[in-house]
Amino acid sequence: MFQLKKITDAASLGLAGFTTRYATMRAINCLDTLVIVLGPQCAYVVDLATLYCTALPTIGDSNAPKWSRTDPSLIYFNSGDAVANNQFKTCNVLTGEIVVLHTFAEYRNVTDHGEADISPDGDHFVLDGDGEIFVFELSTGTKRIIGNIPDVDGLTITQANDVIISGKNGIWFYADGKYLLQLIARDNH
């Protein structure tokens, strides 16, 4: 049992454009003490005990921030800028320290399409590098290629680190990097 807590009414404060990520993304850290909120200019971390709000000026919605499954102060994100949009980074929200975990030099642009979360094991991410879908394993720095998939709209990683891909032509399931089946013929997302 938990108690719902309203953080703020942004509209009453004259603030517009604040939101959270898709429901597939954990907005609250692994200890349920901090929440990430996306503003029109950058992301903010709100301490749920004190309601103190800290701006993360280098992280915004286009960076697709996501909480670590094990470290309550760590956010993973992609670089999301025009110069180096092929980097995967972390940000310690308590210190502000940003670390580049991996540069995908083989791609110009790396994204998770804003919907993917970290796998439940906390070690795998599904990403799209210039149309090539792959699973990145954080602990080894390696990737497992799924394939070149056109018109991707969303990516999801399962508990078994398999991949669900949605696009304008449907939703597909890939296990062990191989196409298994089409789940839905059309994604009306």
GROMACS .gro file of C-alpha atoms in nm:
model
  189
    1MET     CA    1   0.000   0.000   0.000
    2PHE     CA    2   0.131   0.344  -0.085
    3GLN     CA    3   0.010   0.699  -0.051
    4LEU     CA    4  -0.032   0.919  -0.356
    5LYS     CA    5   0.139   1.255  -0.333
    6LYS     CA    6   0.073   1.549  -0.559
    7ILE     CA    7   0.405   1.718  -0.629
    8THR     CA    8   0.272   2.043  -0.772
    9ASP     CA    9   0.015   2.192  -1.000
   10ALA     CA   10   0.242   2.336  -1.269
   11ALA     CA   11  -0.040   2.532  -1.431
   12SER     CA   12  -0.116   2.719  -1.106
   13LEU     CA   13   0.250   2.825  -1.091
   14GLY     CA   14   0.243   2.956  -1.447
   15LEU     CA   15   0.458   2.669  -1.570
   16ALA     CA   16   0.365   2.495  -1.893
   17GLY     CA   17   0.503   2.198  -2.077
   18PHE     CA   18   0.602   1.978  -1.782
   19THR     CA   19   0.551   1.606  -1.829
   20THR     CA   20   0.686   1.263  -1.744
   21ARG     CA   21   0.811   0.997  -1.985
   22TYR     CA   22   0.594   0.727  -2.139
   23ALA     CA   23   0.437   0.481  -1.898
   24THR     CA   24   0.692   0.221  -2.010
   25MET     CA   25   0.965   0.427  -1.845
   26ARG     CA   26   1.021   0.439  -1.470
   27ALA     CA   27   0.979   0.802  -1.365
   28ILE     CA   28   1.076   0.716  -1.005
   29ASN     CA   29   1.419   0.588  -0.899
   30CYS     CA   30   1.480   0.241  -0.752
   31LEU     CA   31   1.430   0.361  -0.392
   32ASP     CA   32   1.110   0.553  -0.474
   33THR     CA   33   1.269   0.873  -0.340
   34LEU     CA   34   1.332   1.080  -0.655
   35VAL     CA   35   1.121   1.144  -0.962
   36ILE     CA   36   1.233   1.281  -1.297
   37VAL     CA   37   1.009   1.542  -1.457
   38LEU     CA   38   1.063   1.683  -1.804
   39GLY     CA   39   1.026   2.055  -1.857
   40PRO     CA   40   1.026   2.250  -2.182
   41GLN     CA   41   1.399   2.335  -2.148
   42CYS     CA   42   1.549   2.052  -1.940
   43ALA     CA   43   1.480   1.768  -1.698
   44TYR     CA   44   1.428   1.816  -1.326
   45VAL     CA   45   1.468   1.576  -1.035
   46VAL     CA   46   1.220   1.617  -0.752
   47ASP     CA   47   1.297   1.478  -0.405
   48LEU     CA   48   0.969   1.322  -0.293
   49ALA     CA   49   1.041   1.378   0.078
   50THR     CA   50   1.124   1.749   0.059
   51LEU     CA   51   0.975   1.835  -0.283
   52TYR     CA   52   1.306   2.010  -0.357
   53CYS     CA   53   1.353   2.040  -0.734
   54THR     CA   54   1.694   2.026  -0.905
   55ALA     CA   55   1.741   2.121  -1.270
   56LEU     CA   56   1.952   1.900  -1.497
   57PRO     CA   57   2.033   2.159  -1.766
   58THR     CA   58   2.219   1.919  -1.997
   59ILE     CA   59   1.936   1.662  -2.004
   60GLY     CA   60   1.605   1.709  -2.181
   61ASP     CA   61   1.325   1.506  -2.336
   62SER     CA   62   1.528   1.430  -2.650
   63ASN     CA   63   1.791   1.260  -2.431
   64ALA     CA   64   1.540   0.994  -2.317
   65PRO     CA   65   1.659   0.985  -1.953
   66LYS     CA   66   1.598   0.666  -1.755
   67TRP     CA   67   1.677   0.563  -1.398
   68SER     CA   68   1.930   0.296  -1.307
   69ARG     CA   69   1.766  -0.016  -1.166
   70THR     CA   70   2.025  -0.036  -0.885
   71ASP     CA   71   2.177   0.308  -0.820
   72PRO     CA   72   1.914   0.556  -0.692
   73SER     CA   73   2.118   0.860  -0.799
   74LEU     CA   74   2.207   0.751  -1.153
   75ILE     CA   75   2.028   0.839  -1.477
   76TYR     CA   76   2.122   0.691  -1.815
   77PHE     CA   77   2.066   0.898  -2.129
   78ASN     CA   78   2.173   0.939  -2.490
   79SER     CA   79   2.360   1.253  -2.589
   80GLY     CA   80   2.078   1.394  -2.803
   81ASP     CA   81   2.278   1.679  -2.953
   82ALA     CA   82   2.375   1.762  -3.309
   83VAL     CA   83   2.748   1.719  -3.251
   84ALA     CA   84   2.769   1.383  -3.075
   85ASN     CA   85   2.432   1.211  -3.087
   86ASN     CA   86   2.596   0.870  -3.074
   87GLN     CA   87   2.702   0.869  -2.708
   88PHE     CA   88   2.544   0.685  -2.418
   89LYS     CA   89   2.599   0.863  -2.085
   90THR     CA   90   2.519   0.864  -1.715
   91CYS     CA   91   2.442   1.153  -1.484
   92ASN     CA   92   2.473   1.135  -1.108
   93VAL     CA   93   2.180   1.356  -1.004
   94LEU     CA   94   2.333   1.427  -0.662
   95THR     CA   95   2.671   1.550  -0.787
   96GLY     CA   96   2.587   1.652  -1.145
   97GLU     CA   97   2.877   1.443  -1.277
   98ILE     CA   98   2.824   1.323  -1.635
   99VAL     CA   99   3.020   1.026  -1.770
  100VAL     CA  100   3.031   0.897  -2.129
  101LEU     CA  101   2.978   0.521  -2.098
  102HIS     CA  102   3.003   0.435  -2.465
  103THR     CA  103   3.044   0.609  -2.798
  104PHE     CA  104   2.885   0.424  -3.089
  105ALA     CA  105   3.129   0.553  -3.351
  106GLU     CA  106   2.969   0.335  -3.620
  107TYR     CA  107   2.648   0.544  -3.598
  108ARG     CA  108   2.572   0.911  -3.645
  109ASN     CA  109   2.255   0.898  -3.435
  110VAL     CA  110   2.154   0.662  -3.151
  111THR     CA  111   1.808   0.671  -2.993
  112ASP     CA  112   1.559   0.455  -2.808
  113HIS     CA  113   1.268   0.648  -2.964
  114GLY     CA  114   1.179   0.787  -2.622
  115GLU     CA  115   0.986   0.485  -2.498
  116ALA     CA  116   1.233   0.212  -2.404
  117ASP     CA  117   1.338   0.151  -2.047
  118ILE     CA  118   1.630  -0.045  -1.907
  119SER     CA  119   1.573  -0.420  -1.896
  120PRO     CA  120   1.465  -0.553  -1.556
  121ASP     CA  121   1.817  -0.693  -1.502
  122GLY     CA  122   1.950  -0.335  -1.524
  123ASP     CA  123   2.215  -0.434  -1.778
  124HIS     CA  124   2.052  -0.420  -2.123
  125PHE     CA  125   1.920  -0.136  -2.339
  126VAL     CA  126   1.748  -0.160  -2.677
  127LEU     CA  127   1.868   0.113  -2.913
  128ASP     CA  128   1.839   0.225  -3.273
  129GLY     CA  129   2.159   0.334  -3.447
  130ASP     CA  130   2.073   0.492  -3.783
  131GLY     CA  131   1.799   0.232  -3.840
  132GLU     CA  132   1.993  -0.066  -3.707
  133ILE     CA  133   1.824  -0.200  -3.394
  134PHE     CA  134   2.049  -0.356  -3.132
  135VAL     CA  135   2.065  -0.455  -2.766
  136PHE     CA  136   2.352  -0.295  -2.575
  137GLU     CA  137   2.487  -0.486  -2.276
  138LEU     CA  138   2.620  -0.235  -2.028
  139SER     CA  139   2.843  -0.471  -1.823
  140THR     CA  140   3.040  -0.592  -2.126
  141GLY     CA  141   3.007  -0.291  -2.359
  142THR     CA  142   2.890  -0.525  -2.636
  143LYS     CA  143   2.590  -0.517  -2.864
  144ARG     CA  144   2.366  -0.780  -3.019
  145ILE     CA  145   2.233  -0.674  -3.359
  146ILE     CA  146   1.862  -0.730  -3.422
  147GLY     CA  147   1.866  -0.591  -3.776
  148ASN     CA  148   1.788  -0.294  -3.999
  149ILE     CA  149   1.424  -0.214  -3.936
  150PRO     CA  150   1.257   0.073  -4.126
  151ASP     CA  151   1.001   0.318  -3.984
  152VAL     CA  152   1.053   0.236  -3.615
  153ASP     CA  153   0.834   0.431  -3.374
  154GLY     CA  154   0.899   0.253  -3.045
  155LEU     CA  155   1.129   0.000  -2.881
  156THR     CA  156   1.070  -0.219  -2.576
  157ILE     CA  157   1.302  -0.468  -2.409
  158THR     CA  158   1.150  -0.766  -2.229
  159GLN     CA  159   1.248  -0.935  -1.905
  160ALA     CA  160   1.437  -1.197  -2.112
  161ASN     CA  161   1.614  -0.914  -2.305
  162ASP     CA  162   1.418  -0.985  -2.621
  163VAL     CA  163   1.288  -0.691  -2.824
  164ILE     CA  164   0.945  -0.561  -2.926
  165ILE     CA  165   0.953  -0.311  -3.212
  166SER     CA  166   0.659  -0.095  -3.313
  167GLY     CA  167   0.620   0.104  -3.629
  168LYS     CA  168   0.361   0.216  -3.882
  169ASN     CA  169   0.339  -0.138  -4.023
  170GLY     CA  170   0.275  -0.314  -3.693
  171ILE     CA  171   0.438  -0.452  -3.382
  172TRP     CA  172   0.695  -0.732  -3.402
  173PHE     CA  173   0.863  -0.961  -3.150
  174TYR     CA  174   1.230  -1.060  -3.181
  175ALA     CA  175   1.383  -1.327  -2.956
  176ASP     CA  176   1.756  -1.401  -2.951
  177GLY     CA  177   1.798  -1.144  -3.226
  178LYS     CA  178   1.568  -1.333  -3.465
  179TYR     CA  179   1.225  -1.233  -3.589
  180LEU     CA  180   0.962  -1.455  -3.429
  181LEU     CA  181   0.621  -1.310  -3.503
  182GLN     CA  182   0.415  -1.006  -3.580
  183LEU     CA  183   0.204  -0.924  -3.275
  184ILE     CA  184  -0.025  -0.665  -3.434
  185ALA     CA  185  -0.068  -0.580  -3.801
  186ARG     CA  186  -0.090  -0.205  -3.748
  187ASP     CA  187   0.037   0.024  -3.470
  188ASN     CA  188  -0.211   0.309  -3.435
  189HIS     CA  189   0.020   0.485  -3.191
   0.00000   0.00000   0.00000
